Structure formats: C-alpha cells, structure tokens
Coordinates of C-alpha atoms in Angstrom, one line a residue:
X280 CA -10.5 10.9 -47.7
X281 CA -7.4 8.8 -47.3
X282 CA -7.0 5.5 -48.9
X283 CA -4.8 2.6 -47.7
X284 CA -2.3 1.7 -50.3
X285 CA -2.5 -1.9 -51.4
X286 CA 0.5 -4.1 -50.6
X287 CA 2.4 -5.8 -53.3
X288 CA 2.8 -9.6 -53.4
X289 CA 6.5 -9.3 -52.3
X290 CA 5.5 -7.2 -49.4
X291 CA 2.7 -9.7 -48.4
X292 CA 5.2 -12.5 -48.5
X293 CA 7.8 -10.7 -46.3
X294 CA 5.4 -9.6 -43.6
X295 CA 5.7 -11.2 -40.2
X296 CA 8.4 -13.8 -41.2
X297 CA 11.0 -13.5 -38.6
X298 CA 14.5 -14.8 -39.0
X299 CA 14.9 -18.6 -38.4
X300 CA 17.3 -18.1 -35.5
X301 CA 15.0 -15.6 -33.7
X302 CA 11.6 -17.2 -34.5
X303 CA 10.0 -18.4 -31.3
X304 CA 8.4 -21.2 -33.2
X305 CA 11.6 -22.6 -34.6
X306 CA 12.4 -24.4 -31.4
X307 CA 9.0 -25.9 -31.0
X308 CA 7.9 -29.2 -32.4
X309 CA 5.0 -29.7 -34.8
X310 CA 2.6 -30.2 -32.0
X311 CA 3.5 -26.8 -30.4
X312 CA 3.3 -25.0 -33.7
X313 CA -0.2 -26.1 -34.4
X314 CA -1.3 -24.6 -31.1
X315 CA 0.1 -21.1 -31.8
X316 CA -2.5 -18.4 -32.7
X317 CA -1.3 -16.5 -35.9
X318 CA -0.3 -12.9 -35.4
X319 CA -2.7 -10.5 -37.0
X320 CA -1.5 -8.4 -39.9
X321 CA -0.2 -5.0 -38.7
X322 CA -2.4 -2.0 -39.5
X323 CA -1.1 0.9 -41.6
X324 CA -0.1 4.0 -39.6
X325 CA -1.8 7.3 -40.0
X326 CA 1.4 8.8 -41.5
X327 CA 1.4 6.3 -44.3
X328 CA -2.2 6.9 -44.9
X329 CA -1.7 10.6 -45.0
X330 CA 1.3 10.6 -47.3
X331 CA -0.2 8.0 -49.6
X332 CA 3.2 6.1 -49.8
X333 CA 2.5 2.4 -50.1
X334 CA 5.4 1.5 -47.8
X335 CA 4.7 4.1 -45.2
X336 CA 3.8 2.9 -41.8
X337 CA 5.4 -0.5 -42.3
X338 CA 7.7 -1.9 -39.7
X339 CA 11.4 -1.9 -40.7
X340 CA 12.5 -5.5 -41.2
X341 CA 16.1 -4.7 -40.0
X342 CA 14.8 -3.2 -36.8
X343 CA 12.5 -6.1 -36.3
X344 CA 15.3 -8.6 -36.8
X345 CA 17.6 -6.8 -34.3
X346 CA 15.0 -6.3 -31.7
X347 CA 14.5 -9.1 -29.1
X348 CA 11.7 -11.4 -29.6
X349 CA 8.5 -10.7 -27.9
X350 CA 7.9 -12.7 -24.8
X351 CA 5.9 -15.8 -25.6
X352 CA 3.4 -17.5 -23.3
X353 CA 4.2 -21.0 -24.9
X354 CA 6.1 -23.4 -22.6
X355 CA 9.5 -24.6 -23.5
X356 CA 10.0 -28.2 -24.8
X357 CA 11.3 -29.2 -21.5
X358 CA 8.2 -27.8 -19.8
X359 CA 5.7 -29.1 -22.4
X360 CA 3.6 -32.0 -21.1
X361 CA 4.2 -35.5 -22.5
X362 CA 1.4 -35.7 -25.2
X363 CA 2.0 -39.5 -25.4
X364 CA 0.5 -40.2 -22.0
X365 CA -1.7 -37.4 -21.0
X366 CA -3.7 -38.0 -17.8
X367 CA -2.0 -41.3 -16.8
X368 CA 0.1 -40.1 -13.9
X369 CA -2.0 -42.1 -11.6
X370 CA -1.0 -45.5 -13.1
X371 CA 1.8 -45.8 -10.6
X372 CA -0.8 -45.8 -7.9
X373 CA -2.8 -48.8 -9.4
X374 CA -0.6 -51.4 -7.8
X375 CA -1.4 -49.9 -4.5
X376 CA -5.1 -50.3 -5.1
X377 CA -5.0 -53.7 -6.9
X378 CA -2.3 -55.9 -5.5
X379 CA -0.9 -58.8 -7.5
X380 CA -2.9 -62.2 -7.2
X381 CA -2.0 -64.4 -4.4
X382 CA -0.6 -67.9 -4.9
X383 CA -3.9 -69.4 -3.8
X384 CA -5.6 -67.3 -6.5
X385 CA -3.1 -68.5 -9.1
X386 CA -3.6 -72.1 -8.1
X387 CA -7.4 -71.7 -8.3
X388 CA -7.0 -70.2 -11.8
X389 CA -4.8 -73.1 -12.9
X390 CA -7.3 -75.6 -11.5
X391 CA -10.1 -73.9 -13.4
X392 CA -8.1 -73.9 -16.6
X393 CA -7.2 -77.6 -16.1
X394 CA -10.8 -78.5 -15.4
X395 CA -11.9 -76.7 -18.6
X396 CA -9.3 -78.6 -20.6
X397 CA -10.2 -81.9 -19.0
X398 CA -13.9 -81.4 -19.7
X399 CA -13.1 -80.4 -23.3
X400 CA -11.0 -83.6 -23.8
X401 CA -13.7 -85.7 -22.2
X402 CA -16.4 -84.3 -24.4
X403 CA -14.2 -84.9 -27.4
X404 CA -13.6 -88.5 -26.3
X405 CA -17.3 -89.1 -26.0
X406 CA -18.0 -87.6 -29.4
X407 CA -15.2 -89.7 -31.0
X408 CA -16.4 -92.9 -29.4
X409 CA -20.1 -92.3 -30.4
X410 CA -19.0 -91.6 -34.0
X411 CA -17.6 -95.1 -34.4
X412 CA -19.3 -97.3 -31.7
X413 CA -22.3 -98.1 -34.0
X414 CA -20.4 -98.6 -37.2
X415 CA -20.4 -102.4 -37.3
X416 CA -24.0 -102.8 -36.4
X417 CA -25.0 -100.0 -38.8
X418 CA -23.1 -101.6 -41.6
X419 CA -24.7 -104.9 -40.8
X420 CA -28.2 -103.4 -40.8
X421 CA -27.4 -101.7 -44.2
X422 CA -26.1 -104.9 -45.7
X423 CA -29.1 -107.0 -44.6
X424 CA -31.8 -104.3 -44.9
X425 CA -33.9 -106.6 -47.0
X426 CA -34.2 -109.0 -44.1
X427 CA -35.5 -106.4 -41.6
X428 CA -39.0 -106.6 -43.0
X429 CA -38.8 -110.2 -44.0
X430 CA -36.7 -112.0 -41.4
X431 CA -38.2 -115.4 -42.3
X432 CA -36.1 -115.3 -45.5
X433 CA -32.8 -115.2 -43.4
X434 CA -30.5 -118.1 -44.0
X435 CA -28.4 -119.7 -41.3
X436 CA -25.2 -118.5 -43.2
X437 CA -26.5 -114.9 -43.0
X438 CA -27.6 -115.4 -39.4
X439 CA -24.0 -116.5 -38.5
X440 CA -22.5 -113.4 -40.0
X441 CA -25.0 -111.1 -38.3
X442 CA -24.4 -112.8 -35.0
X443 CA -20.6 -112.1 -35.2
X444 CA -21.3 -108.4 -34.7
X445 CA -22.6 -108.8 -31.2
X446 CA -21.0 -112.0 -30.1
X447 CA -17.4 -111.4 -31.3
X448 CA -17.1 -107.7 -31.6
X449 CA -19.6 -105.4 -29.8
X450 CA -20.4 -107.4 -26.6
X451 CA -18.3 -110.6 -26.4
X452 CA -17.8 -110.3 -22.6
X453 CA -21.4 -110.0 -21.6
X454 CA -22.4 -112.6 -24.2
X455 CA -20.0 -115.1 -22.6
X456 CA -21.4 -114.3 -19.2
X457 CA -25.0 -114.8 -20.4
X458 CA -24.1 -118.1 -22.0
X459 CA -22.6 -119.3 -18.7
X460 CA -25.9 -118.4 -17.0
X461 CA -27.8 -120.1 -19.8
X462 CA -26.0 -123.3 -19.0
X463 CA -26.5 -122.8 -15.3
X464 CA -30.2 -122.4 -15.7
X465 CA -30.6 -125.7 -17.4
X466 CA -29.4 -127.3 -14.2
X467 CA -32.6 -126.1 -12.5
X468 CA -34.5 -128.9 -14.3
X469 CA -34.2 -132.2 -12.3
X470 CA -34.1 -134.4 -15.4
X471 CA -31.0 -132.6 -16.7
X472 CA -29.2 -132.3 -13.4
X473 CA -29.8 -136.0 -12.7
X474 CA -28.0 -137.0 -15.9
X475 CA -25.1 -134.6 -15.1
X476 CA -24.7 -135.9 -11.6
X477 CA -24.7 -139.5 -12.8
X478 CA -22.0 -138.8 -15.3
X479 CA -20.0 -136.8 -12.8
X480 CA -19.2 -134.3 -15.6
X481 CA -20.4 -131.3 -13.5
X482 CA -21.0 -132.6 -10.0
X483 CA -17.2 -133.1 -9.7
X484 CA -15.4 -129.8 -9.7
X485 CA -12.4 -131.5 -11.4
X486 CA -14.5 -132.1 -14.5
X487 CA -16.8 -129.0 -14.4
X488 CA -14.1 -126.6 -15.7
X489 CA -13.1 -129.0 -18.5
X490 CA -16.8 -129.2 -19.6
X491 CA -17.1 -125.5 -19.5
X492 CA -14.0 -125.0 -21.7
X493 CA -15.2 -127.7 -24.1
X494 CA -18.5 -126.0 -24.4
X495 CA -16.8 -122.7 -25.2
X496 CA -14.6 -124.3 -27.8
X497 CA -17.5 -126.1 -29.4
X498 CA -19.6 -122.9 -29.7
X499 CA -16.5 -121.1 -31.1
X500 CA -16.2 -123.7 -33.8
X501 CA -19.9 -123.3 -34.6
X502 CA -19.3 -119.6 -35.2
X503 CA -16.6 -120.4 -37.7
X504 CA -19.3 -121.9 -39.9
X505 CA -21.5 -124.9 -39.6
X506 CA -20.5 -126.1 -43.0
X507 CA -16.7 -125.8 -42.4
X508 CA -14.8 -129.0 -41.6
X509 CA -14.1 -127.7 -38.1
X510 CA -17.6 -126.5 -37.4
X511 CA -19.2 -129.7 -38.7
X512 CA -16.9 -131.9 -36.7
X513 CA -17.5 -130.0 -33.5
X514 CA -21.3 -130.4 -34.0
X515 CA -20.9 -134.1 -34.9
X516 CA -18.8 -134.6 -31.8
X517 CA -21.4 -133.0 -29.6
X518 CA -24.1 -135.3 -31.1
X519 CA -21.8 -138.3 -30.5
X520 CA -21.4 -137.4 -26.8
X521 CA -25.1 -136.8 -26.3
X522 CA -26.0 -140.1 -28.0
X523 CA -24.2 -142.0 -25.2
X524 CA -27.0 -141.0 -22.8
X525 CA -29.7 -142.4 -25.0
X526 CA -33.3 -141.6 -23.7
X527 CA -32.0 -140.0 -20.5
X528 CA -31.8 -136.7 -22.4
X529 CA -35.3 -135.8 -23.6
X530 CA -36.1 -133.9 -26.7
X531 CA -37.7 -131.1 -24.7
X532 CA -34.7 -130.8 -22.4
X533 CA -32.5 -130.3 -25.4
X534 CA -34.9 -127.8 -26.9
X535 CA -35.1 -125.9 -23.7
X536 CA -31.2 -125.7 -23.6
X537 CA -31.2 -124.5 -27.2
X538 CA -33.8 -121.8 -26.4
X539 CA -31.6 -120.5 -23.5
X540 CA -28.6 -120.1 -25.8
X541 CA -30.9 -117.9 -28.0
X542 CA -32.6 -115.7 -25.5
X543 CA -30.2 -115.3 -22.5
X544 CA -27.7 -113.2 -24.5
X545 CA -30.6 -111.1 -25.8
X546 CA -31.9 -110.5 -22.2
X547 CA -28.5 -109.7 -20.8
X548 CA -27.8 -107.2 -23.6
X549 CA -31.2 -105.5 -23.0
X550 CA -30.6 -105.1 -19.3
X551 CA -26.9 -104.5 -18.8
X552 CA -24.9 -103.8 -22.0
X553 CA -24.1 -100.5 -23.8
X554 CA -26.8 -101.3 -26.4
X555 CA -29.5 -103.8 -26.9
X556 CA -29.5 -106.3 -29.7
X557 CA -31.3 -105.1 -32.8
X558 CA -34.3 -107.1 -34.0
X559 CA -32.1 -108.3 -36.9
X560 CA -29.6 -109.6 -34.4
X561 CA -32.3 -111.3 -32.2
X562 CA -33.7 -113.0 -35.3
X563 CA -30.2 -114.1 -36.3
X564 CA -29.7 -115.9 -33.0
X565 CA -33.0 -117.8 -33.5
X566 CA -32.2 -118.8 -37.1
X567 CA -28.6 -119.9 -36.4
X568 CA -29.4 -122.0 -33.3
X569 CA -32.5 -123.4 -34.9
X570 CA -30.3 -124.9 -37.6
X571 CA -28.0 -126.3 -35.0
X572 CA -31.0 -127.8 -33.2
X573 CA -32.2 -129.4 -36.4
X574 CA -28.7 -130.9 -37.0
X575 CA -28.8 -132.2 -33.4
X576 CA -32.0 -134.1 -34.3
X577 CA -34.2 -131.9 -32.0
X578 CA -37.8 -132.2 -33.1
X579 CA -40.8 -129.8 -32.8
X580 CA -38.8 -126.6 -32.9
X581 CA -41.3 -123.7 -33.0
X582 CA -41.2 -122.1 -36.4
X583 CA -40.8 -118.5 -35.1
X584 CA -38.8 -116.8 -32.5
X585 CA -41.8 -115.5 -30.7
X586 CA -43.3 -119.0 -30.5
X587 CA -40.1 -120.5 -29.2
X588 CA -40.0 -117.8 -26.5
X589 CA -43.5 -118.6 -25.3
X590 CA -42.7 -122.3 -25.3
X591 CA -39.5 -121.7 -23.2
X592 CA -41.4 -119.7 -20.6
X593 CA -44.1 -122.3 -20.2
X594 CA -41.6 -125.2 -20.0
X595 CA -39.6 -123.5 -17.3
X596 CA -42.7 -122.8 -15.2
X597 CA -43.7 -126.4 -15.4
X598 CA -40.3 -128.1 -14.9
X599 CA -38.3 -125.8 -12.5
X600 CA -38.4 -127.8 -9.3
X601 CA -36.0 -128.2 -6.4
X602 CA -33.8 -131.3 -6.4
X603 CA -30.6 -132.2 -4.5
X604 CA -29.1 -132.9 -7.9
X605 CA -29.8 -129.3 -8.9
X606 CA -28.0 -128.0 -5.8
X607 CA -25.0 -130.4 -6.3
X608 CA -24.5 -129.3 -9.9
X609 CA -25.1 -125.7 -9.0
X610 CA -22.5 -125.7 -6.2
X611 CA -19.9 -127.4 -8.4
X612 CA -20.5 -124.8 -11.1
X613 CA -20.2 -121.9 -8.7
X614 CA -16.9 -123.4 -7.5
X615 CA -15.6 -123.2 -11.1
X616 CA -17.0 -119.7 -11.7
X617 CA -15.5 -118.3 -8.6
X618 CA -12.2 -120.1 -8.4
X619 CA -10.2 -117.1 -9.3
X620 CA -11.9 -114.8 -6.8
X621 CA -9.8 -114.1 -3.7
X622 CA -11.1 -115.8 -0.5
X623 CA -12.5 -112.8 1.3
X624 CA -14.6 -111.8 -1.8
X625 CA -16.0 -115.3 -2.7
X626 CA -19.0 -115.0 -0.5
X627 CA -19.9 -111.6 -2.1
X628 CA -19.3 -112.9 -5.6
X629 CA -21.6 -115.9 -4.9
X630 CA -24.3 -113.6 -3.6
X631 CA -23.9 -111.4 -6.6
X632 CA -24.3 -114.3 -9.0
X633 CA -27.4 -115.5 -7.2
X634 CA -28.8 -111.9 -7.5
X635 CA -28.7 -112.3 -11.3
X636 CA -31.0 -115.3 -11.1
X637 CA -34.8 -114.9 -11.2
X638 CA -36.7 -116.2 -8.1
X639 CA -38.0 -119.2 -10.0
X640 CA -34.5 -120.4 -10.9
X641 CA -33.0 -119.6 -7.5
X642 CA -35.7 -121.5 -5.6
X643 CA -35.1 -124.6 -7.9
X644 CA -31.5 -124.6 -6.7
X645 CA -32.5 -124.1 -3.0
X646 CA -30.5 -120.9 -2.6
X647 CA -31.4 -118.2 -0.1
X648 CA -32.2 -114.8 -1.5
X649 CA -29.2 -112.4 -1.4
X650 CA -29.3 -109.2 0.7
X651 CA -31.5 -106.6 -0.9
X652 CA -28.7 -104.1 -1.4
X653 CA -26.9 -106.6 -3.7
X654 CA -30.0 -106.7 -5.9
X655 CA -29.5 -103.0 -6.5
X656 CA -25.7 -102.8 -6.5
X657 CA -24.9 -105.6 -9.0
X658 CA -27.3 -104.5 -11.8
X659 CA -26.1 -100.9 -11.3
X660 CA -22.5 -102.0 -11.6
X661 CA -23.2 -103.9 -14.8
X662 CA -25.1 -101.0 -16.2
X663 CA -22.3 -98.6 -15.3
X664 CA -19.8 -100.9 -17.0
X665 CA -22.0 -100.9 -20.2
X666 CA -22.2 -97.1 -20.0
X667 CA -18.4 -96.8 -19.8
X668 CA -18.0 -99.1 -22.8
X669 CA -20.5 -97.3 -24.9
X670 CA -19.3 -93.8 -24.2
X671 CA -15.5 -94.0 -23.5
X672 CA -14.1 -97.2 -25.1
X673 CA -13.4 -97.4 -28.8
X674 CA -14.6 -100.6 -30.6
X675 CA -12.3 -103.6 -30.3
X676 CA -9.8 -104.2 -33.1
X677 CA -9.5 -108.0 -32.4
X678 CA -11.8 -110.7 -31.2
X679 CA -11.3 -112.0 -27.7
X680 CA -8.3 -114.2 -27.0
X681 CA -10.2 -117.2 -25.9
X682 CA -11.8 -117.3 -29.3
X683 CA -8.6 -117.1 -31.3
X684 CA -6.6 -120.2 -32.3
X685 CA -3.4 -121.1 -34.1
X686 CA -3.0 -124.0 -36.4
X687 CA -0.5 -126.7 -35.6
X688 CA 1.0 -128.4 -38.6
X689 CA 3.1 -131.5 -39.1
X690 CA 6.2 -131.8 -41.3
X691 CA 4.1 -132.2 -44.4
X692 CA 2.3 -128.9 -43.7
X693 CA -1.0 -130.6 -42.7
X694 CA -3.0 -129.2 -39.9
X695 CA -3.1 -131.6 -37.1
X696 CA -4.5 -129.6 -34.2
X697 CA -5.5 -126.1 -33.0
X698 CA -4.1 -124.2 -30.0
X699 CA -6.1 -121.6 -28.2
X700 CA -4.7 -118.2 -27.4
X701 CA -6.9 -117.7 -24.3
X702 CA -9.2 -119.4 -21.9
X703 CA -12.2 -118.9 -19.5
X704 CA -11.6 -120.9 -16.3
X705 CA -8.7 -123.3 -17.0
X706 CA -6.1 -123.2 -19.9
X707 CA -7.3 -126.3 -21.7
X708 CA -5.7 -126.6 -25.2
X709 CA -3.9 -123.3 -24.7
X710 CA -0.5 -122.6 -26.2
X711 CA 2.3 -122.5 -23.6
X712 CA 3.4 -119.1 -24.8
X713 CA 0.1 -117.6 -23.6
X714 CA 0.1 -115.9 -20.2
X715 CA -1.7 -117.3 -17.1
X716 CA -4.6 -114.8 -17.1
X717 CA -8.0 -116.0 -18.4
X718 CA -11.4 -114.4 -18.5
X719 CA -12.4 -115.9 -15.2
X720 CA -9.3 -117.8 -14.0
X721 CA -5.6 -117.7 -13.4
X722 CA -3.4 -120.7 -14.4
X723 CA -0.2 -121.2 -16.3
X724 CA -0.8 -123.3 -19.5
X725 CA 0.8 -126.7 -19.7
X726 CA 0.2 -130.2 -18.4
X727 CA -2.4 -131.5 -17.8
X728 CA -4.4 -129.2 -19.9
X729 CA -3.2 -130.5 -23.3
X730 CA -1.1 -127.6 -24.4
X731 CA -0.5 -129.4 -27.7
X732 CA -4.0 -128.2 -28.8
X733 CA -7.2 -130.0 -29.7
X734 CA -9.0 -131.6 -32.6
X735 CA -12.7 -130.9 -33.0
X736 CA -13.4 -134.6 -33.5
X737 CA -11.8 -135.4 -30.0
X738 CA -13.4 -132.8 -27.8
X739 CA -15.1 -134.0 -24.6
X740 CA -14.2 -135.9 -21.4
X741 CA -10.7 -137.3 -21.2
X742 CA -11.9 -140.9 -21.0
X743 CA -13.7 -140.5 -24.3
X744 CA -10.9 -138.6 -26.1
X745 CA -10.0 -141.4 -28.5
X746 CA -13.4 -142.9 -29.0
X747 CA -15.8 -142.3 -31.9
X748 CA -13.3 -140.1 -33.8
X749 CA -13.8 -141.8 -37.2
X750 CA -17.5 -141.9 -36.7
X751 CA -17.5 -138.2 -35.9
X752 CA -15.5 -137.3 -39.1
X753 CA -17.9 -139.4 -41.2
X754 CA -21.0 -137.8 -39.8
X755 CA -19.5 -134.4 -40.3
X756 CA -18.8 -135.0 -43.9
X757 CA -22.3 -136.3 -44.5
X758 CA -23.7 -133.2 -42.7
X759 CA -21.8 -130.8 -45.0
X760 CA -23.0 -132.7 -48.1
X761 CA -26.6 -132.7 -47.0
X762 CA -26.6 -129.0 -46.1
X763 CA -25.5 -128.2 -49.7
X764 CA -28.9 -129.5 -50.9
X765 CA -31.2 -128.1 -48.2
X766 CA -30.9 -126.6 -44.7
X767 CA -31.6 -129.1 -42.0
X768 CA -34.4 -127.1 -40.4
X769 CA -36.2 -126.7 -43.7
X770 CA -35.9 -130.5 -44.3
X771 CA -37.2 -131.3 -40.8
X772 CA -40.3 -129.1 -41.2
X773 CA -41.3 -130.3 -44.6

C-alpha cells in the first residue's frame, strides 16, 4: 500500500506560480484574470508514490520556467471586447431609424412650451388678483361687523366711510355711469323736465355739460364729509339753487331723485360689475343719502331702505309719461354724453344707451326700441368688462382723477379755491396742467372753463356764480352746528 507524501507549506506555496515575465495572466487586466479557471494541482507520479520520497514526481521548477508557456485560449487585450459598452454596436444605426426632428416639429414644441408658460402666468395672475381684490370690502365688513345684523344703528358718518369702498375704489367707473343714468331717468317725469326746460339748464347743450360737471363736483364734496366746511357749503349751495324754483320742484320729485341716487348704483353693480354691493354697502347708500335728503328739507322719507324702494317703484309707475319736454332734455343730455364719440359711432352709442333703459323709461322719452342684438351685446360687453376687472386687474391705488383736487392758496396761505385734476365731459374747474382726456370727453383745460378752480359756495350756473355766496356760507355753518347735536334725519322723524 503506497501513501502519498504530504507536501510542505513551502512546497504548496511554490506550486504553479510561474515567473512574472512568462505568466500568461501577467499581461491581462483584472477583468481577464477573474475569468481564468484555476489550474488543478498536479497529481503525484507513481514513481514518487513507490519510492515514498516526498518530492518525487513533482515538476522541476527550472524546467517549467524554461519551457514555453502553454497555449492559452484567452484573447489578447487587443482582441478583448470593450466591456464598457457591450452590446451597443447598433447605436450608430439609431439615427438612420429615428431622424432628427424637423423645423416644423421644433416650432410646434416651442409653441407648446410657450402656451404652457402663458397659461401658468395667466393662472398666477388670476390667483394674485383674487387674493387682493376683496381686501377693502372684507376689511370694511370686518370693521363694521356689528352693523350687519343691526343696520338701523348705522350713522351717516359710518355710511359715508362704507360708501367710499365701492364709489371711490372698487367700482368708481360704473358708479359714475349709474349716477348719470339716475339723473337721466328723472327727466322722464314731466314735472321735472318742464322745470329744466324752462330754466334752459339742460335743454341747451351749452349748459347741460356744465350742470353735469357741477353735479359731479357737488357729490364729490358730499363724499368728503357732510360736516366738513367744503361738504356743508356744497349742500347749502344746492339748497340755494333749488330754492329759486320755489314750488315748481315738488317734494316727491326731490324724493324720487334722491331714491335713484341710492338704488341705481346698486342695480348697475348687481348686473354688470365684477361684484355686487354687499348688504352693508346697500344700507350705507340709503343712510347717507337719507341724511342728505333731510338736510335738503325733503319730507316723508321712508324709514327703511326696503320701504323707499317700494315707494320709488310706485312713483315711477304713476308718473312716467311722455312729454315733449322729456324728449328735449333727453336729447340734450345724449348730446353731452356722446360728444366725444366719433361721428360714425354716435348712432350705435345712442342705441346702446337706450338699450340700458327699461321700457317704461324709454317710452316716457318717446325713443324707439333699439335693435334686439344690441340688447344682448351691450350687457354682455359690460359683464365682460366687469369679469376682466375682477380677475385680471389689481385694485386701484388712487381714486379717479375727476374726484381729486388741489388747493389754491393766496399769499397768506389761505385756501381760496380748488382745482380739479380730471373731468367727465368738459374740463370745468380743471387745472391747466391736466391733459385733455376726460372720462367721457376730450378738451384742453382753460378758458372758458374756469381753470382757476372753484369754491363750493359758488357752484352752479354762470349767471348765479356771485349770488347768494354769503347766505350759503351762513347756512353751511348752521348746518354743521346743528348736526353736532343730532342728525337731521333723526330730528325730522321725531
């Protein structure tokens, strides 16, 4: 029985380690070495087994080193495939299968990207506008939250401040339009149009624009505060001018005019503007103008807004009747309203204005009904304008120019007059440095429109400019003193 002699550790370490310069693995990279199958350990020869010598049968290292290396089936580094990109030889053929995009495709892609960016900017604009559009009215509702459930406790001072939100900031343009239509609708009552025709204040186009501007200035002074010197003098001046007509102007006619100044802006905002007036704003208009009516000496003012509205509707139904005076005043007013409209468009503008009148009012003036498409187009245009304002235009930072004024002072620093910074139809009392563009007109300020400014105590027709000035100032001072004790409306209802 022959035993295989165990190999020493040195022998095991020297087995199968070829010289570095002859090792076929020496020239291969790490990736090639890892793929080589290890050579099995050589078996002992029979001679070594028979003799029992531990080194018998082993291969001579010197002979192994001098012998040529065994042929290897491994490829040379030059023949080895590129392991960094195996299987991607077909990439060069991709361009033949997928040609580069054409110019038309590139343009289409740019259009799509541009459209996506535009839509994103548009949505961001809408979001930004809606975040701030309701700030003023929300702050007002929060400040006067105690009046929402108890509007009867609202004072005329609070009503004036609440009114500012809609009339001066949120919807001044449409409010101005609605007040113009409010005045226009009063001319559908024969007793009113007869007085105006007799005075030639509105039947003559030369005077109609002046009266419209004086009315706008007077209302603006009211908004500055009924108890301010300017506001009180403007109201006292209006009373003085009305007093010259005596009994020709009836109490009901004045009350009806007052009611239109309350409800027409509410109706226009509900139909056409970017938001309706809140109940608090509606009540404020009633409370504020109710106090003005009491200071005008109007009697039997209904104690609530709802009661006044019902009275207004009934009065119009009974008193709207056609009269030639109605038509004469209406035509003169249209001439003023449409003066800045280019000739080819005046007919359409007139038809559009008539379309905003209800049938009862239109028939009282004797106007024909406008084409049916105008009754759809004009309201749609106003609604679209309100939608644009509500979703795309940020809230205004300044009040309208025709409301703003500058003080004129003498050498002693005393205020002697006020110059307007804008106008509606004609530049009455407007500073010469203001441009020619008004809300509804185009004129360069200057003579004969009193560019030196106005005094509230001298407003009105030119022929009455210097009359009743001291009386007006005296009545205004008494009005302020009396209001400190009790509001006029409360005093007239007790």
